[in-house]
Short mmCIF file of C-alpha atoms in Angstrom, two decimals:
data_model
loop_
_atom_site.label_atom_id
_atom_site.label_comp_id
_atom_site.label_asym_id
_atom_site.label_seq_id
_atom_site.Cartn_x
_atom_site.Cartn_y
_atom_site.Cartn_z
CA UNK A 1373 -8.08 35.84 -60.34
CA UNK A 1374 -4.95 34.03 -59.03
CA UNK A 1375 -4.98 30.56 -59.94
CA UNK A 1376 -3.91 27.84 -57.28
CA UNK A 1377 -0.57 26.08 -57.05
CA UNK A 1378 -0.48 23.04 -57.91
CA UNK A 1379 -0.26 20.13 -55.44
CA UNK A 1380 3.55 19.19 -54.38
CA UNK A 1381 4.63 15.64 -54.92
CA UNK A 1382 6.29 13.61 -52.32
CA UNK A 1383 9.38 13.94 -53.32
CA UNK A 1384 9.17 17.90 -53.51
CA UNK A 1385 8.04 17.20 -49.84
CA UNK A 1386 10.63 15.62 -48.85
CA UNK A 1387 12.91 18.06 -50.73
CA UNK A 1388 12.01 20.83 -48.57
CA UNK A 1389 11.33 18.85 -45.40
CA UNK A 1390 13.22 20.43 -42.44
CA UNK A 1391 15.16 18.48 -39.94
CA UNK A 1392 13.02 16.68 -37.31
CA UNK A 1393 9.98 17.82 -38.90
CA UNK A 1394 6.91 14.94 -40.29
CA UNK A 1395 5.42 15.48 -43.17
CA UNK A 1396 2.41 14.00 -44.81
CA UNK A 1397 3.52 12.21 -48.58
CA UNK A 1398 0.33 10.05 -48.63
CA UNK A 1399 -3.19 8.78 -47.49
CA UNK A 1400 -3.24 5.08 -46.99
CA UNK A 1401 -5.72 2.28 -47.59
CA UNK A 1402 -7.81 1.48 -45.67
CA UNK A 1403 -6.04 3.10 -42.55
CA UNK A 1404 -3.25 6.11 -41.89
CA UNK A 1405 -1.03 7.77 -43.98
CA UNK A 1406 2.51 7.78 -45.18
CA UNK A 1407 4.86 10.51 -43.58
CA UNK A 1408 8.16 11.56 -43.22
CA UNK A 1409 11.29 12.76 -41.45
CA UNK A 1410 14.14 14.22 -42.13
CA UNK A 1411 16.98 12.95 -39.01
CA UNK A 1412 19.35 15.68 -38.01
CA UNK A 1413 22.19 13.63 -40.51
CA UNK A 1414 19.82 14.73 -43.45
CA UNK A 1415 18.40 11.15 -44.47
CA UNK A 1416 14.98 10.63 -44.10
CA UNK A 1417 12.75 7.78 -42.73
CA UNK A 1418 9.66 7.13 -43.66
CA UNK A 1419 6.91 6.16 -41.46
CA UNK A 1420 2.93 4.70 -41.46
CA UNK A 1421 0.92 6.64 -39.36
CA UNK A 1422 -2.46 6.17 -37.52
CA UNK A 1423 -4.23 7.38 -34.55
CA UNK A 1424 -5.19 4.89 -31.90
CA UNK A 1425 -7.13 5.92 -29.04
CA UNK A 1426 -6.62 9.91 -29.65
CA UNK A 1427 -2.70 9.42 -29.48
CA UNK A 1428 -0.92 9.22 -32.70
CA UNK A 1429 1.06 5.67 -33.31
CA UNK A 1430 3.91 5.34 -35.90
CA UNK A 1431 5.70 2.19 -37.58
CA UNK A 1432 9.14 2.68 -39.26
CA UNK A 1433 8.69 1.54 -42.59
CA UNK A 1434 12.99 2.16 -43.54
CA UNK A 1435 15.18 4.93 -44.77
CA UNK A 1436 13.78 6.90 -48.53
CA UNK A 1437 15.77 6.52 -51.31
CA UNK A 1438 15.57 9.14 -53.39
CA UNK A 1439 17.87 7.39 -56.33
CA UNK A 1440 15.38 4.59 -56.70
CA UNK A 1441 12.93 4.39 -59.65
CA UNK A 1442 9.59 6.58 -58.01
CA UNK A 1443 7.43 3.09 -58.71
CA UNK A 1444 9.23 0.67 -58.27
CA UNK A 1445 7.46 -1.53 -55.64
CA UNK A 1446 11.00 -3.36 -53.93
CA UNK A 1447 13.02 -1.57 -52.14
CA UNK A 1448 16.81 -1.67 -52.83
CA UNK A 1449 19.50 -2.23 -50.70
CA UNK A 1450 19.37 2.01 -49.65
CA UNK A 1451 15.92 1.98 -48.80
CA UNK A 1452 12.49 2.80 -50.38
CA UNK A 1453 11.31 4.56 -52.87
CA UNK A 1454 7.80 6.26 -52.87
CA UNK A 1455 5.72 3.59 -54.55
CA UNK A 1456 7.61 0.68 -51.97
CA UNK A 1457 6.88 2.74 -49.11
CA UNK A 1458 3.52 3.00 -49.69
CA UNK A 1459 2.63 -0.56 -50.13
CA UNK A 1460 4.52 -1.38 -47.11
CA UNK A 1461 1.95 1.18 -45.32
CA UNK A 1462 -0.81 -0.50 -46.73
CA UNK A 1463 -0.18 -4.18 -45.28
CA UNK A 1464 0.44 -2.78 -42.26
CA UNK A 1465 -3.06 -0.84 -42.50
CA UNK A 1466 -4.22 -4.52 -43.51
CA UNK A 1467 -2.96 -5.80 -40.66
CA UNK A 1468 -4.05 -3.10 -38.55
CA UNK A 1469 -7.85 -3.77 -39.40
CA UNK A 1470 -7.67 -7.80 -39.63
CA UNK A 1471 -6.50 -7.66 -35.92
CA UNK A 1472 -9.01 -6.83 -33.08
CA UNK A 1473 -6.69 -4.79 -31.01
CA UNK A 1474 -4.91 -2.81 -33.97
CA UNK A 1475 -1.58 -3.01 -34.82
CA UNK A 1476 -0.56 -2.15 -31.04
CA UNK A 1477 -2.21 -5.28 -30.40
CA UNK A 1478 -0.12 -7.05 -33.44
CA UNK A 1479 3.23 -5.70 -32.01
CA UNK A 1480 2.43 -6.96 -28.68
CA UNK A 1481 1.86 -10.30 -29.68
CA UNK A 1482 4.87 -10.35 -31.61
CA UNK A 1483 6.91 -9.18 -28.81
CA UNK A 1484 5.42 -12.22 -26.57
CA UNK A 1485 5.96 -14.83 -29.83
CA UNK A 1486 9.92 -13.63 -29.45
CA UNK A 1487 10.25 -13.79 -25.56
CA UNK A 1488 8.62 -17.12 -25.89
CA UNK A 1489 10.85 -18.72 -28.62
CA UNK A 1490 14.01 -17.07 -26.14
CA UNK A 1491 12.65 -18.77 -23.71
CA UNK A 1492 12.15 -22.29 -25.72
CA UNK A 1493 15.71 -21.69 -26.25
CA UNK A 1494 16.97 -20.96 -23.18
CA UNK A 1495 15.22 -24.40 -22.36
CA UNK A 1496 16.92 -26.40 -24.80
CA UNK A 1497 20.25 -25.28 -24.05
CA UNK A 1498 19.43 -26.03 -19.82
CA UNK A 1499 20.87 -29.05 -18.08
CA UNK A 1500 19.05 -31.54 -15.75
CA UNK A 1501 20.97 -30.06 -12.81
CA UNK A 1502 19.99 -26.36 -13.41
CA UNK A 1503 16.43 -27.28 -13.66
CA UNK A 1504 16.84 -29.53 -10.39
CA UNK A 1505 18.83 -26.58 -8.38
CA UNK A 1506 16.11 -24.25 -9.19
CA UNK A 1507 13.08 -26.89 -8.79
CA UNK A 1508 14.75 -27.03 -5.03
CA UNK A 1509 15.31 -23.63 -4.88
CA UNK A 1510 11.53 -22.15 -5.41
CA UNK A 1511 9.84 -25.47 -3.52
CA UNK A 1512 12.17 -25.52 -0.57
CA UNK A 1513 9.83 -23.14 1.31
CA UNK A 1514 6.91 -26.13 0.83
CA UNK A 1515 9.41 -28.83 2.33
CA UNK A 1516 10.64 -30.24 5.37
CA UNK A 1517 14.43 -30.70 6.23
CA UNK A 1518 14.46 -34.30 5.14
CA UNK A 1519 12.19 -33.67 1.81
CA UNK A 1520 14.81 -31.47 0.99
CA UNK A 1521 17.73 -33.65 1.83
CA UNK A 1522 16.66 -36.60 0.26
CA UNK A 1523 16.65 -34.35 -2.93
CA UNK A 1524 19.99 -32.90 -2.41
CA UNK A 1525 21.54 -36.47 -1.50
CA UNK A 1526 19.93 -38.46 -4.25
CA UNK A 1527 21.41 -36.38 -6.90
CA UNK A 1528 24.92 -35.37 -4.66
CA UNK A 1529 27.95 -36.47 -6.93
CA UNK A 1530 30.05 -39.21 -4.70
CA UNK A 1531 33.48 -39.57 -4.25
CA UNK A 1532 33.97 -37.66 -1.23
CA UNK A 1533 35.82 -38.98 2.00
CA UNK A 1534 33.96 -40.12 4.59
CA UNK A 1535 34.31 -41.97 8.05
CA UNK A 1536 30.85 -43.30 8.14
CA UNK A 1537 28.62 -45.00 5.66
CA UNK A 1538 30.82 -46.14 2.81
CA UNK A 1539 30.74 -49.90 3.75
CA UNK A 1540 34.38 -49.78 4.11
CA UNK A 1541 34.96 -47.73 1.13
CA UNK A 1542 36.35 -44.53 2.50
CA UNK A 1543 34.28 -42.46 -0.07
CA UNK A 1544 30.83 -41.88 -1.09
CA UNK A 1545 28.83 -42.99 -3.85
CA UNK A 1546 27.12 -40.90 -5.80
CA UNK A 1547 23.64 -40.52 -5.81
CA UNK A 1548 21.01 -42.42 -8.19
CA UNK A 1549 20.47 -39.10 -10.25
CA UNK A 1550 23.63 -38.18 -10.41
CA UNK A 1551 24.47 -39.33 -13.35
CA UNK A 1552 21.06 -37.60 -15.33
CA UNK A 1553 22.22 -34.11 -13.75
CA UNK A 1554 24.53 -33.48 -16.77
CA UNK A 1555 21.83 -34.00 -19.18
CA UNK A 1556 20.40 -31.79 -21.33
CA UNK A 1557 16.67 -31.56 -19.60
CA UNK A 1558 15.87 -32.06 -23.66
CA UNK A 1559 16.74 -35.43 -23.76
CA UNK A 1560 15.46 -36.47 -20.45
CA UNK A 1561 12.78 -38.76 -22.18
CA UNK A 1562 11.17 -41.67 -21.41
CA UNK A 1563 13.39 -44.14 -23.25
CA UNK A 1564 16.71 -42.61 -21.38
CA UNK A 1565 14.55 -42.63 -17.97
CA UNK A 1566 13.83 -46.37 -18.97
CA UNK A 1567 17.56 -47.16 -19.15
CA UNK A 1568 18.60 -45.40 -15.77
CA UNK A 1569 15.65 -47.33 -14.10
CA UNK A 1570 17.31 -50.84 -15.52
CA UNK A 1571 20.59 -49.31 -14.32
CA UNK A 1572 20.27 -48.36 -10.90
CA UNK A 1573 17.15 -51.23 -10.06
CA UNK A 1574 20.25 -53.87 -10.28
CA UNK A 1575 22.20 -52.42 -7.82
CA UNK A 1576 19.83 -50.48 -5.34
CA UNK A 1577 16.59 -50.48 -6.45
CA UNK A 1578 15.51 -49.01 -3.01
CA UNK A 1579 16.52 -45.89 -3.27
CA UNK A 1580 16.50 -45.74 -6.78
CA UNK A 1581 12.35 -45.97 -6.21
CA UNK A 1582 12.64 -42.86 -3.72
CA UNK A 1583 14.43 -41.38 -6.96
CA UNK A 1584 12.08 -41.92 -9.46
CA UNK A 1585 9.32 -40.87 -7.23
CA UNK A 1586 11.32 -37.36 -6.91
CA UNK A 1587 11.85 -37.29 -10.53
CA UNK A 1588 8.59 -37.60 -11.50
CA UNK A 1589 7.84 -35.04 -9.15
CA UNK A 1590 10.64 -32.52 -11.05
CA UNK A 1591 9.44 -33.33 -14.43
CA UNK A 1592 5.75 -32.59 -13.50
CA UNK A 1593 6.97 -29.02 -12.14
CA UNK A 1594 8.90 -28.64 -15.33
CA UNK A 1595 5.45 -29.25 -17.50
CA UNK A 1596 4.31 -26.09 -15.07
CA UNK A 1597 7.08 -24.02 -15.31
CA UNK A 1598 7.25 -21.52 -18.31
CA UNK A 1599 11.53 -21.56 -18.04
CA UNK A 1600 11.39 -24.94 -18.68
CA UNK A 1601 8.06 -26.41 -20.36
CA UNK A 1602 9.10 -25.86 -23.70
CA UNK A 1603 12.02 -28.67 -23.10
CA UNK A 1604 9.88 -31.34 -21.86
CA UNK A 1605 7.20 -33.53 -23.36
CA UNK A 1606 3.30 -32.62 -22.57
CA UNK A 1607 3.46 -36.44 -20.82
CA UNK A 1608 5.52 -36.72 -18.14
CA UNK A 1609 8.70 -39.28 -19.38
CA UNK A 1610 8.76 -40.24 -15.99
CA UNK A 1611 5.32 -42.33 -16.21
CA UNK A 1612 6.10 -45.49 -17.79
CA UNK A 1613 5.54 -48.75 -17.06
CA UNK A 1614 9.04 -50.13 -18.30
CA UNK A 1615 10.99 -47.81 -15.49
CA UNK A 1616 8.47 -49.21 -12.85
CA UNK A 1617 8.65 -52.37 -13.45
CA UNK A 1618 13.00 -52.13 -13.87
CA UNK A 1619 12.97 -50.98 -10.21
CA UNK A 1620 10.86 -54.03 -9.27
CA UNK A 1621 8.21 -53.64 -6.83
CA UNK A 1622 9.11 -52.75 -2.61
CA UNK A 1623 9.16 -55.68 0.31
CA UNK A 1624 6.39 -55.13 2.82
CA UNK A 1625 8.64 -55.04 5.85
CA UNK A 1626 7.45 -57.05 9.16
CA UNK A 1627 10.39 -56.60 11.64
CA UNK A 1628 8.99 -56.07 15.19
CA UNK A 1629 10.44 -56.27 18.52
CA UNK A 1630 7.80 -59.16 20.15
CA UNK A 1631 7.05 -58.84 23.38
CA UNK A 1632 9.36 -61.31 25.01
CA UNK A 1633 11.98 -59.70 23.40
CA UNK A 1634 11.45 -56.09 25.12
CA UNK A 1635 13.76 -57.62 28.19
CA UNK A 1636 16.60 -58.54 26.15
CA UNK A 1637 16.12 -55.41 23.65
CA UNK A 1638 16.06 -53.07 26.73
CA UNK A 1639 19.39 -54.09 28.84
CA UNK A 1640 21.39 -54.00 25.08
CA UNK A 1641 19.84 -50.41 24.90
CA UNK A 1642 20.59 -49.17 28.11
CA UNK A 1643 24.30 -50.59 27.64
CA UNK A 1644 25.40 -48.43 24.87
CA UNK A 1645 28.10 -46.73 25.80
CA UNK A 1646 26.60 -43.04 23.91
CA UNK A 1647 23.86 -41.49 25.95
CA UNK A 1648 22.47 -39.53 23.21
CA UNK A 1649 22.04 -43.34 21.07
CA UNK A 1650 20.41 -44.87 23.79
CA UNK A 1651 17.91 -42.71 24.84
CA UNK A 1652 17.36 -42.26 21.31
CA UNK A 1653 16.62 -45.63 20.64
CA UNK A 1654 13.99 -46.36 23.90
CA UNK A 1655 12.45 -42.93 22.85
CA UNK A 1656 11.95 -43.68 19.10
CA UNK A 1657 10.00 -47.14 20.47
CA UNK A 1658 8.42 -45.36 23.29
CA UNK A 1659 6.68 -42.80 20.98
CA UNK A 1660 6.17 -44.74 17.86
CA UNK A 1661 8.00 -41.58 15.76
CA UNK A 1662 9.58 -42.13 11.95
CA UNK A 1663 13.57 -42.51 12.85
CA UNK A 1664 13.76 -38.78 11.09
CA UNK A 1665 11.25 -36.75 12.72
CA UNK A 1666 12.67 -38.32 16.17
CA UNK A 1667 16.66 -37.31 14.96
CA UNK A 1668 14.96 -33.56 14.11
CA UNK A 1669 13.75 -32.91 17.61
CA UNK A 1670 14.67 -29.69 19.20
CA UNK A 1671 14.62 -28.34 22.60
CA UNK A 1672 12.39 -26.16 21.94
CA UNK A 1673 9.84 -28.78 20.93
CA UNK A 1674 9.67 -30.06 24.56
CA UNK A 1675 6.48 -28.69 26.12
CA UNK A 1676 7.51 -29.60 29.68
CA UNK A 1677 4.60 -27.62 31.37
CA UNK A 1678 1.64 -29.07 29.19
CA UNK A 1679 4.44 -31.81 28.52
CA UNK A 1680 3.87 -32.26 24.86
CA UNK A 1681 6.39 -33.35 22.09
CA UNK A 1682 5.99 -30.84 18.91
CA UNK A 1683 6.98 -34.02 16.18
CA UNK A 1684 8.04 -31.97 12.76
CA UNK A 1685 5.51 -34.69 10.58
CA UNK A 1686 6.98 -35.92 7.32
CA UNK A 1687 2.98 -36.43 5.91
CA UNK A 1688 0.90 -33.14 7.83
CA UNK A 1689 3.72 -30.65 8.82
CA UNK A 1690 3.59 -30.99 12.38
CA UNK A 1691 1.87 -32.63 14.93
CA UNK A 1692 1.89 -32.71 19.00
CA UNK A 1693 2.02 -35.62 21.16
CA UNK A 1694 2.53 -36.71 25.05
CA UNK A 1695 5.37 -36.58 26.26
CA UNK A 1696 5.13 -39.19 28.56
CA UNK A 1697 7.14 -39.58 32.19
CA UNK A 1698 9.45 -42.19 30.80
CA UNK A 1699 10.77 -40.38 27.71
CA UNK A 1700 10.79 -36.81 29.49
CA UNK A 1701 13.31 -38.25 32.15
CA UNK A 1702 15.20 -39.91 29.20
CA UNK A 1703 15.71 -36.34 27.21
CA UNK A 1704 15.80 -34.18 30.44
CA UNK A 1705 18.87 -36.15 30.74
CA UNK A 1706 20.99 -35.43 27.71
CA UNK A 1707 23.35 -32.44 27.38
CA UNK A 1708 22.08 -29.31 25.94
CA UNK A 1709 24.69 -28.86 23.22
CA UNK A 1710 22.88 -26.92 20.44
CA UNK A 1711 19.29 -26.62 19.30
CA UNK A 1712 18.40 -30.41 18.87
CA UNK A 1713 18.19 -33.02 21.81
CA UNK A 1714 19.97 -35.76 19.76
CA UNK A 1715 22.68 -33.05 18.57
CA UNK A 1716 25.60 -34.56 16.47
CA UNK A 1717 29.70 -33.61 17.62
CA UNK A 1718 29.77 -30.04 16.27
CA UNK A 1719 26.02 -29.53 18.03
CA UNK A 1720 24.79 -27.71 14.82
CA UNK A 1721 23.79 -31.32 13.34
CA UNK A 1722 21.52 -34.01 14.89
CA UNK A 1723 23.63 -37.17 15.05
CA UNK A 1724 23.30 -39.98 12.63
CA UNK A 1725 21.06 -42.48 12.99
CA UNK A 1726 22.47 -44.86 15.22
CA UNK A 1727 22.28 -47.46 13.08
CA UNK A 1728 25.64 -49.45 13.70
CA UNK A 1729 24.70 -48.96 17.69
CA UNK A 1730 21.40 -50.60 17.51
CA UNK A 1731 22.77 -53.54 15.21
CA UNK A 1732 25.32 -54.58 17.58
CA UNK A 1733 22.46 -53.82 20.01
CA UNK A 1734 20.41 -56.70 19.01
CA UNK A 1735 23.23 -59.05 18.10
CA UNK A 1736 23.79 -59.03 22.47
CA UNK A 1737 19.81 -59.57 22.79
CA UNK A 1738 19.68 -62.04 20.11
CA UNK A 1739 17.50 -60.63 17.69
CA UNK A 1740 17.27 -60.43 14.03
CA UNK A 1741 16.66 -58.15 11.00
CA UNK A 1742 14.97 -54.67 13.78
CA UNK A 1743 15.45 -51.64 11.47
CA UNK A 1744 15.04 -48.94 13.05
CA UNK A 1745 11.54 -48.14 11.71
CA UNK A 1746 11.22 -51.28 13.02
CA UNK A 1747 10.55 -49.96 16.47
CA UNK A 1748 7.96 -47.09 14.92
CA UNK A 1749 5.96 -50.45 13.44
CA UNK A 1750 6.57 -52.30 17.37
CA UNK A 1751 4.58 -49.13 18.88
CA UNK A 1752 1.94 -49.80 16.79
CA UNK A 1753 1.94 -53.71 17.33
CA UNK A 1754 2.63 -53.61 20.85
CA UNK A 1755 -0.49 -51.29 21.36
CA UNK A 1756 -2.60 -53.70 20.55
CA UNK A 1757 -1.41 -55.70 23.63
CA UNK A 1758 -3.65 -53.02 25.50
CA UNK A 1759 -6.12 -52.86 22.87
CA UNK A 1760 -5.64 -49.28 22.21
CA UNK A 1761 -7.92 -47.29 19.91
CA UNK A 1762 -6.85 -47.82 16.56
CA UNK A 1763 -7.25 -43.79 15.99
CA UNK A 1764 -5.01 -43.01 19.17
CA UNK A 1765 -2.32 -45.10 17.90
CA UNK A 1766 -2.27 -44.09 14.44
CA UNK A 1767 -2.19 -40.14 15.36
CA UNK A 1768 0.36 -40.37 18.13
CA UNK A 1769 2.44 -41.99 15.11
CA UNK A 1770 1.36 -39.48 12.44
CA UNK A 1771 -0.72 -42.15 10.39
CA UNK A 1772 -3.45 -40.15 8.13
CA UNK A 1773 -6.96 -41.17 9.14
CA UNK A 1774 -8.71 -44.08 7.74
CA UNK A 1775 -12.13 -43.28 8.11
CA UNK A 1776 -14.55 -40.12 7.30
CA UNK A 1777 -15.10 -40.42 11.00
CA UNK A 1778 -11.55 -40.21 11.61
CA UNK A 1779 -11.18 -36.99 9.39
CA UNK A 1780 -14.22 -34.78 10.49
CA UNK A 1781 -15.31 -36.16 13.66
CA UNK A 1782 -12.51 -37.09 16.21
CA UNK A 1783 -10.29 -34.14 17.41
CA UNK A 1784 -8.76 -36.01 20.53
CA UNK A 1785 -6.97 -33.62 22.54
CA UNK A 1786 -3.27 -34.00 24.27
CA UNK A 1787 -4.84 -35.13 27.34
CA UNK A 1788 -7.07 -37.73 26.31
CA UNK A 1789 -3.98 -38.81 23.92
CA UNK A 1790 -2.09 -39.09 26.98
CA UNK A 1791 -4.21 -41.17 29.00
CA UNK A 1792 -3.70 -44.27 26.58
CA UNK A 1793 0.10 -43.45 25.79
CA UNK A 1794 1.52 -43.30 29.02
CA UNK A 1795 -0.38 -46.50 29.55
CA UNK A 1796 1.18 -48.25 27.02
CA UNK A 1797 4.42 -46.52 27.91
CA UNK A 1798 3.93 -48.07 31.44
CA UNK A 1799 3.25 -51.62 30.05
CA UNK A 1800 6.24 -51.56 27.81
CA UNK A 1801 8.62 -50.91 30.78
CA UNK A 1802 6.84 -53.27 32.85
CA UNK A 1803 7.02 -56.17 30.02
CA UNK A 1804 10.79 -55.01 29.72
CA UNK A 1805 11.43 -55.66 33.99
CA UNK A 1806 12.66 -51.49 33.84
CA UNK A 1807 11.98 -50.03 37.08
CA UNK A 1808 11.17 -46.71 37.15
CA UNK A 1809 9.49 -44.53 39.26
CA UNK A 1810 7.18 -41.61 37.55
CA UNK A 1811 7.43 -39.31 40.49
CA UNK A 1812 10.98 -39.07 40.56
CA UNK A 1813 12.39 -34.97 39.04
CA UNK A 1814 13.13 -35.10 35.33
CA UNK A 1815 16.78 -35.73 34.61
CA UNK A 1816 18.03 -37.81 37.68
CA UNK A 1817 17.16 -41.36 36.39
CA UNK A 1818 17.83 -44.54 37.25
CA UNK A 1819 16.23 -47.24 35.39
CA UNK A 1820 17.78 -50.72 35.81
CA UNK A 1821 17.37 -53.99 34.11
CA UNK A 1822 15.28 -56.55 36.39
#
């Protein structure tokens, strides 16, 4: 009889293990086994072992050492010895079984546990200003031109030279959220947002409201962003009573060009020396318009054959409304330098807003305090001269509706808009002693003061 030879230890596996081969030292409890490798340098590494889904899956447990004592249970700073390696095995075979996806499952979840804590601090290391570039960056697409603008200028860093709009200064001023841009978005909290608010609600708590509103805005994007989450409080900082009340509460405005005024208003107008400021004036009062959307007009926005006005709305996107005899003959007659009818020197720009012209404007006819959303608010006043529909006016002027009615039930086409717009525009000019006659060809007008 030949007897059987005798089971080989581990370590005579290894011994005899050829390079790049596995070998089987152990079963592990309660999953796998312990094996092991010999690398083409002749160490070894030693490996648990278990089949998931057919396919078998293999953790690195560390290099052997075949110095250390066979039991001891620590490994030294060489590597493992037998009895180490296997109870490494065996909590990951613990692991393996506590989770419900296996240890594929476990290493997956680790994996996501690291990129999120890069992430958390990637976020603690970002500034207010990279947060705000790429806030604009990803919602630009959702915006309109002066959305966007009013972001860019409200944070804009000042002290550049400029002609216009520095009160004499020669150089800008930087914008209300300038100075938070250089923050870390970490410490944008609700106490520092507290102290900017009594800041900037001293000296131009206007704006500084517009700011707020756009930084609550950013901070709520932030919450939803996973770049940036992680370095903002769940509640928005932004949301506190203290900041509203430092930037005090806005002035309903009332300025409105009355209707005895319209004479006087209309020969200042039609004395400006600028074309492209007068007609821009009488149009922005003659189609009751925000001063912005008006200033954004392009050419191509002029329906002259169903003679509508395509009005690029600050609330709704868009919206279309008569273009009415009056205000075609005042646009027909501009110059066509560039894409927009009110186009600034270089023609790439629409101008500024004219606001210097229309001030000196009403100093001639003698009136006071007209902004020039004051003439949007005189459309709507003056309508009522005529007693317009209340739901004509307000969606010539890009009003939302009131009313469920006004929502679901009234789609008023461009005609019908037209019928009551070019009467108004008719009883305007009349009140204002402007002769004009309808029938005469687009761009050859002569309106005169009577």
């Amino acid at each position: 009889m030949t007897s059987e030879a005798p089971p080989r230890t581990p370590g005579q596996i290894i011994k005899n293990l050829a390079v790049g081969q596995f070998a089987r030292l152990a079963k592990i409890d309660p999953a796998g086994a312990l094996e092991a490798r010999r690398l083409a340098s002749g160490a070894v590494t030693l490996y648990w072992r278990v089949t998931l889904a057919g396919k078998a899956h293999r953790e690195v447990i560390g290099p052997y050492d075949g110095s250390a004592a066979p039991k001891s249970l620590k490994p030294t700073d060489r590597g493992y010895s037998i009895a180490a390696a296997v109870r490494a095995a065996e909590a990951l075979a613990m692991r393996h079984k506590e989770h419900d996806g296996g240890i594929a499952a476990v290493r997956q979840a680790e994996k996501q546990a690291r990129e999120q804590e890069q992430i958390a601090q990637a976020a603690q290391a970002v500034t207010v200003g990279e947060a705000w570039a790429a806030y604009l960056a990803e919602r630009r697409p959702h915006w309109g031109e002066r959305h966007y603008s009013d972001h860019e200028a409200l944070a804009r860093a000042g002290g550049q030279c400029a002609v216009r709009g520095t009160r004499g200064r020669g150089v800008t001023v930087a914008g209300p959220l300038h100075p938070l841009m250089s923050q870390p978005l970490r410490e944008l909290t609700t106490p520092a947002i507290e102290a900017w608010a009594q800041c900037e609600g001293q000296s131009r708590p206007t704006v500084a409201r517009l700011a707020w509103r756009l930084l609550r805005a950013f901070l709520a994007w932030c919450s939803e962003h996973p770049g940036y989450r992680a370095a903002v409080p769940e509640r928005n900082p932004a949301k506190s009573r203290r900041a509203r009340e430092a930037l005090g509460k806005p002035q309903a405005k009332d300025d409105a060009l009355l209707k005895e005024q319209l004479p006087g208003w209309f020969a200042a107008v039609q004395a400006i020396r600028n074309p492209a400021q007068s007609a821009y004036l009488q149009a922005l009062l003659l189609v009751g318009a925000r001063p912005g959307e008006l200033l954004g007009l392009r050419w191509d926005d002029m329906n002259t054959q169903w003679r509508g006005l395509t009005i690029r709305d600050e609330v709704e996107g868009e919206r279309v409304i008569p273009l009415t005899p009056y205000v075609w003959h005042l646009l027909a007659g501009l110059p066509r330098r560039g894409q927009y009818v009110f186009a600034g020197e270089d023609g790439d720009k629409p101008m500024s807003k004219p606001h210097k012209a229309h001030a000196s404007a009403c100093a001639v006819a003698a009136i006071d305090r007209l902004t020039l959303h004051g003439l949007r608010r005189s459309f709507g006043t003056l309508s009522e001269w005529l007693e317009l529909p209340a739901g004509v006016v307000a969606q010539i002027q890009g009003h939302k509706p009131s009313a469920t009615a006004e929502k679901h039930y009234r789609v008023r086409p461009l005609d019908l808009l037209r019928l009551h717009h070019e009467r108004l525009e008719a009883w305007i000019l009349e009140q204002a002693g402007v002769q004009f006659d309808a029938a005469q060809e687009p761009g050859k007008l002569r309106a005169v003061g009577g």
